[in-house]
Short mmCIF file of C-alpha atoms in Angstrom, two decimals:
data_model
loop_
_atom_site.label_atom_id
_atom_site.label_comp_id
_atom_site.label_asym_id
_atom_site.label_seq_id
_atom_site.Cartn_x
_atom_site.Cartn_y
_atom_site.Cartn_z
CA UNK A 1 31.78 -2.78 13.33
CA UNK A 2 28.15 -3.94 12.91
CA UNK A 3 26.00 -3.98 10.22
CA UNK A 4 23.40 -0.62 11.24
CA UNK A 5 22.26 0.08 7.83
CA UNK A 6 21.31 -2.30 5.02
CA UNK A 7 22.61 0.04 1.92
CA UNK A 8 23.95 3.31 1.91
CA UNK A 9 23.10 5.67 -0.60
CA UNK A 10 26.08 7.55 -3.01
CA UNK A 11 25.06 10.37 -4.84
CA UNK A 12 25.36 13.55 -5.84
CA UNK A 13 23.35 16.25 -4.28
CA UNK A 14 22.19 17.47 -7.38
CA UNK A 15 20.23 14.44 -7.52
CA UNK A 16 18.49 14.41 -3.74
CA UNK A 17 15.09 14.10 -4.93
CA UNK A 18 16.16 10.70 -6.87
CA UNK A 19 17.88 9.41 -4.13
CA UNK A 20 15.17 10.62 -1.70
CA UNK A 21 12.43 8.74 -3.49
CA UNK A 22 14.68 5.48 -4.00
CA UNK A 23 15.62 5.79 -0.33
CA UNK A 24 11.64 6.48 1.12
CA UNK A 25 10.32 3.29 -1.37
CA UNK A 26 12.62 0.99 0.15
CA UNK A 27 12.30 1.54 3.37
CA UNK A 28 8.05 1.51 2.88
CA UNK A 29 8.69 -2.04 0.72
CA UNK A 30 7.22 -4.68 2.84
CA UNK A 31 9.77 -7.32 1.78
CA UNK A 32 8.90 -11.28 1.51
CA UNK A 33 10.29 -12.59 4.40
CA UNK A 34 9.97 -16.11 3.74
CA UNK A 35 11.81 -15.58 0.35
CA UNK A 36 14.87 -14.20 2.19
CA UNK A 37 17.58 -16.22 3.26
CA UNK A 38 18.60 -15.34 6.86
CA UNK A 39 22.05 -13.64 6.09
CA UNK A 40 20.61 -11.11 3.95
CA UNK A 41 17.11 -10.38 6.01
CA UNK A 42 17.77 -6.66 6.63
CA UNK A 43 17.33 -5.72 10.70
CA UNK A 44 13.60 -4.63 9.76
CA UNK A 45 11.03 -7.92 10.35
CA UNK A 46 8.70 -6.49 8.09
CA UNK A 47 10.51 -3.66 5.83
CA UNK A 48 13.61 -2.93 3.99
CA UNK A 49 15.11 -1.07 6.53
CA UNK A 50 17.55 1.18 7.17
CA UNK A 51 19.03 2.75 4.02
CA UNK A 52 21.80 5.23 4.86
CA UNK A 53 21.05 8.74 3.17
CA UNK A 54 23.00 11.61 4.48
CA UNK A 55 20.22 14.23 4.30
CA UNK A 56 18.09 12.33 7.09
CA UNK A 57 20.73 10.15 8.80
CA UNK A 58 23.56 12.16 9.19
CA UNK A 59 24.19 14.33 11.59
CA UNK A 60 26.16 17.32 9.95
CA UNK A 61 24.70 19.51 7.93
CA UNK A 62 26.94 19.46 4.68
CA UNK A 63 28.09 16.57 2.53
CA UNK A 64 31.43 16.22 3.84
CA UNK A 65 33.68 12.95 4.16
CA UNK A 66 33.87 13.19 8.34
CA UNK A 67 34.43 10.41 10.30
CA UNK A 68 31.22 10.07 11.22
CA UNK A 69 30.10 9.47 7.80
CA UNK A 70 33.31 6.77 7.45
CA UNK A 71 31.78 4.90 10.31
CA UNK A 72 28.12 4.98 8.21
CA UNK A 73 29.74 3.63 5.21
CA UNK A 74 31.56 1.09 7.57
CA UNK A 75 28.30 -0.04 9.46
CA UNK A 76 26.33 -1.18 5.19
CA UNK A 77 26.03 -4.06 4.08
CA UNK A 78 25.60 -2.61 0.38
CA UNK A 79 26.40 0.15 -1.04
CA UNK A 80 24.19 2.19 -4.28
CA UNK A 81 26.06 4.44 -6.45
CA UNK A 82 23.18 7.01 -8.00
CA UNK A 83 25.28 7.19 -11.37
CA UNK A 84 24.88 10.24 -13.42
CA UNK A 85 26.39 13.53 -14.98
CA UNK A 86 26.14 14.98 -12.12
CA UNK A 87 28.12 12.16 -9.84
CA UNK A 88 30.53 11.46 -12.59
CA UNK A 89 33.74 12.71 -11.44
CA UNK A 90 32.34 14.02 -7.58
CA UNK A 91 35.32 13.90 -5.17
CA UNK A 92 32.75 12.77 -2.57
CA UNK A 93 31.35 9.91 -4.49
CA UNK A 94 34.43 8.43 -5.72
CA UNK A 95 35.81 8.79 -1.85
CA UNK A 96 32.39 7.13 -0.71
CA UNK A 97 33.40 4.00 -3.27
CA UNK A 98 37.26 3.77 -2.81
CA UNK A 99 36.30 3.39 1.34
CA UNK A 100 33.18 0.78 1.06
CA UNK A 101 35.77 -1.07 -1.23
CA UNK A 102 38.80 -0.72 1.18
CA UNK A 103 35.90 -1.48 4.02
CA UNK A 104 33.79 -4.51 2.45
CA UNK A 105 37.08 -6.70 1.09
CA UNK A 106 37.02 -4.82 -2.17
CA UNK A 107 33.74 -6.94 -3.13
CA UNK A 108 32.07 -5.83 -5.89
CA UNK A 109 29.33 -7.93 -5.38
CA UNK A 110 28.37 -5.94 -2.48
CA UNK A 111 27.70 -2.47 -5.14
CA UNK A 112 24.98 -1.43 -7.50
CA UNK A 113 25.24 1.08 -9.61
CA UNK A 114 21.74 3.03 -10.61
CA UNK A 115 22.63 4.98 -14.08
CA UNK A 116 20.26 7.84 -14.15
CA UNK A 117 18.59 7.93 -18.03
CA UNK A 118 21.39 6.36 -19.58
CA UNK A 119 24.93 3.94 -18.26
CA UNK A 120 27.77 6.08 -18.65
CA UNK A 121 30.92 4.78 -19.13
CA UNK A 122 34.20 5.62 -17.58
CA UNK A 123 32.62 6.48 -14.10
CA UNK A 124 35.06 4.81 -11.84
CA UNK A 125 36.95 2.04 -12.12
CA UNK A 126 35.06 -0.49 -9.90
CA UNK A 127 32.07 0.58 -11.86
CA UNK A 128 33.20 0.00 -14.95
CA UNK A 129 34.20 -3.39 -14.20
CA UNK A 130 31.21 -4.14 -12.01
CA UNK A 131 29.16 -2.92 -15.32
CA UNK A 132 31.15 -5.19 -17.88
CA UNK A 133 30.07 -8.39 -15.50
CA UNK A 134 26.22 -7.56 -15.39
CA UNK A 135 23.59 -5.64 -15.99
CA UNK A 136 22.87 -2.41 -13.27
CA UNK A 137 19.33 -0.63 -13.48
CA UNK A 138 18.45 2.67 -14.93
CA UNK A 139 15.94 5.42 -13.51
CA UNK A 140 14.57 7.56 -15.59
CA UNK A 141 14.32 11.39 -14.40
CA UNK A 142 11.11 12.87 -14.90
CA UNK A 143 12.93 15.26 -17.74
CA UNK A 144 12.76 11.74 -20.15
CA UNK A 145 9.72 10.47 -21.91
CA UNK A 146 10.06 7.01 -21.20
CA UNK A 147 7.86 3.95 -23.83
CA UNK A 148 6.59 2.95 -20.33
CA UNK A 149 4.95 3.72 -17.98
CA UNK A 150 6.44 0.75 -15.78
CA UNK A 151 10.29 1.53 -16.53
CA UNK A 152 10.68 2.78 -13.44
CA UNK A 153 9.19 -0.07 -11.36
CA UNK A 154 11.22 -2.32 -12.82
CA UNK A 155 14.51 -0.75 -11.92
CA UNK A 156 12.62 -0.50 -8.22
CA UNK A 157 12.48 -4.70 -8.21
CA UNK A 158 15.93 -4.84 -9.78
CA UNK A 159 17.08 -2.89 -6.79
CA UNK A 160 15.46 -5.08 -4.31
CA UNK A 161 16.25 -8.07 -6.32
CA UNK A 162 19.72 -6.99 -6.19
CA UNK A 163 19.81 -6.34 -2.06
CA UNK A 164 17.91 -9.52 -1.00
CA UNK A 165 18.54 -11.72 -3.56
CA UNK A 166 14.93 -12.84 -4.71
CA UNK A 167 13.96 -13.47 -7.67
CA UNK A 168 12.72 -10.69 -9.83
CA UNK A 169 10.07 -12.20 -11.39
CA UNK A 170 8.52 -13.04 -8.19
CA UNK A 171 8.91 -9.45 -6.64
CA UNK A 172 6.99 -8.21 -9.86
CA UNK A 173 4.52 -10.77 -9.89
CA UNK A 174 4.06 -10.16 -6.30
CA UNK A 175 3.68 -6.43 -6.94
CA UNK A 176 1.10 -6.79 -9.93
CA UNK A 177 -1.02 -9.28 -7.95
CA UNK A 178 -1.13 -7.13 -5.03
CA UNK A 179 -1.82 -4.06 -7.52
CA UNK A 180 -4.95 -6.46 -8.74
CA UNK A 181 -5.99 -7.11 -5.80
CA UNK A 182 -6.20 -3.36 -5.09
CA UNK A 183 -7.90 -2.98 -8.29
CA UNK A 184 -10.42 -5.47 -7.44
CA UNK A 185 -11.28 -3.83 -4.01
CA UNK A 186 -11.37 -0.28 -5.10
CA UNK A 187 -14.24 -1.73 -7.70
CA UNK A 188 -15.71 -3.66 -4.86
CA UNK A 189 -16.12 -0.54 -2.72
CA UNK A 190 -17.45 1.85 -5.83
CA UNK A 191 -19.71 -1.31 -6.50
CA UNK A 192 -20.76 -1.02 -2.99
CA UNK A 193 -21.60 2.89 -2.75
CA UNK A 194 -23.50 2.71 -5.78
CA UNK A 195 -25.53 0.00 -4.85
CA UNK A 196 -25.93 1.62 -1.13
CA UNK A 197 -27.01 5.11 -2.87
CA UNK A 198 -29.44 3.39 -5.18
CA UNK A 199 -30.66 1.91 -2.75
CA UNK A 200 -31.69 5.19 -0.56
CA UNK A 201 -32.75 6.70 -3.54
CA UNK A 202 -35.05 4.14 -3.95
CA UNK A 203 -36.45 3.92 -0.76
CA UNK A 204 -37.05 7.29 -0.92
CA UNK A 205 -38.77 7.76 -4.39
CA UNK A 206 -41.09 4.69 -2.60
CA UNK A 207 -41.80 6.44 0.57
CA UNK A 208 -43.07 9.42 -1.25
CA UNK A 209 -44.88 7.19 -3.73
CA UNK A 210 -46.68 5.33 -0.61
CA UNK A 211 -47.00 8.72 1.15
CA UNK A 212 -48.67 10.10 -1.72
CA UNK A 213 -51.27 7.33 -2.48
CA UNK A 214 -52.15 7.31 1.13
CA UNK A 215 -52.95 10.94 1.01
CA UNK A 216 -55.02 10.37 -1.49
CA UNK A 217 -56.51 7.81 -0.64
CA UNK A 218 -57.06 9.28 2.95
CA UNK A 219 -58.33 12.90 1.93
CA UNK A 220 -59.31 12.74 -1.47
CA UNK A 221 -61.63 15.65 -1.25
CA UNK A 222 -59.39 17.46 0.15
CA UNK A 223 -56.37 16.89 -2.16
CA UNK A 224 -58.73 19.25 -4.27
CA UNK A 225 -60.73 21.88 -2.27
CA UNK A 226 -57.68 22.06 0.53
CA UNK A 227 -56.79 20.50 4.12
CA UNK A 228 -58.16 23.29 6.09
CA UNK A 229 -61.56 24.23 4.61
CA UNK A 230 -62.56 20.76 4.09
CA UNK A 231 -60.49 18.32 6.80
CA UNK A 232 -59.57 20.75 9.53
CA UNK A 233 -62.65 23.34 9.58
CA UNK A 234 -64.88 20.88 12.06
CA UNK A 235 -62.14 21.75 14.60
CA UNK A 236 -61.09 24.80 14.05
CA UNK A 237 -64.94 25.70 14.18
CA UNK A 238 -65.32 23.62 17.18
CA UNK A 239 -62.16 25.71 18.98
CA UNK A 240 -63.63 29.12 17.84
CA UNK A 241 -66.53 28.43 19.81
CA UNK A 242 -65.00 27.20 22.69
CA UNK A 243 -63.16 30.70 22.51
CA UNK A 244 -66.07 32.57 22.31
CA UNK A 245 -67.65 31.00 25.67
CA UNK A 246 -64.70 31.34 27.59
CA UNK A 247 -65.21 35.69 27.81
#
């Protein structure tokens, strides 16, 4: 059967909202293309695209092992494990591992496990012994204080290290450059406003300046006295009269 989804997504529902975000991130990551070797570009030209997650791909309702759900795991190329206390021990999520393993040549290279907080040992047998071979990233929930503030962007570029095998040094060197350059622009437009509304002000505070030496220049007389007994009576005089012939 062929390859439909580029990772499918094991977890306990008790953790949707993790495997929601890690699910919406990857498929928004605009992946280095040229980095990518052309077995492992996912079907996406531009993003990581598709990750399996039952809630939005699935047709049923409830978390159940159907068929149709068989044929999902059947269609990934990879499959993540969201590994905590509340997947340790799931019937579904061991079932979801023993058939990508019977499916994918029992080929742990093909797994990563994401441990929630903390590993945990003893979670299933192919992730024990994919954990004793190398290192798997950990989330932190939003219920743990973590020392910083960029914990959980790192275990993002392990995961896409980990599914298109680039470098992760690049992937965060590419993602703090492009955060720079964001930086940079954001200034450039604040720059830009303030210069723009200084600007107006300006202009304006010279108009009225200009406005008001002209006046005054113009009608000093009658900056004192006043416009219509001084400047405007000659006319108004003149139109009173004209009034009076016309009856």
């Amino acid at each position: 059967m062929g390859q439909k989804f580029f990772a499918f997504i094991s977890y306990s529902r008790k953790d949707i909202s993790i495997a929601r975000t890690i699910q919406r991130k990857l498929e928004k990551y605009p992946y280095p293309k040229d980095k990518v070797q052309g077995y492992n570009l996912p079907n996406d030209s531009k993003y990581l695209r598709r990750i399996f997650l039952d809630v939005t791909d699935l047709s049923v309702g409830e978390h159940e092992f159907t068929n149709e759900l068989k044929e999902r795991i059947e269609q990934s190329k990879y499959l993540i494990v969201i590994c905590s206390k509340n997947s340790k021990g799931s019937y579904y999520v061991n079932r979801e591992i023993d058939y990508f393993y019977r499916t994918h040549g029992e080929n742990g290279s093909y797994v990563l496990p994401i441990f929630i907080d903390e590993v945990i040992p003893n979670f299933h047998s192919c992730i024990d012994e994919i954990i004793s071979k190398r290192n798997c990233p950990i989330y932190f929930s939003t219920e743990v204080k973590t020392t910083h503030r960029l914990d959980n962007k790192y275990c993002f570029y392990h995961i896409v290290e980990f599914l298109l095998k680039v470098d992760f040094n690049y992937l965060f060197n590419r993602y703090m450059a492009y955060t720079k350059y964001r930086a940079r622009k954001r200034l450039i437009w604040l720059l830009s406003f303030f210069i723009m509304v200084t600007l107006i002000l300006g202009y304006g505070f010279y108009t009225k300046s200009r406005l008001s030496e002209f006046e005054k220049k113009t009608f000093p007389y009658s900056l004192v006295v006043g416009y219509v007994n001084n400047f405007m009576s000659p006319l108004f005089d003149c139109m009173d009269s004209t009034s009076e012939r016309s009856f």
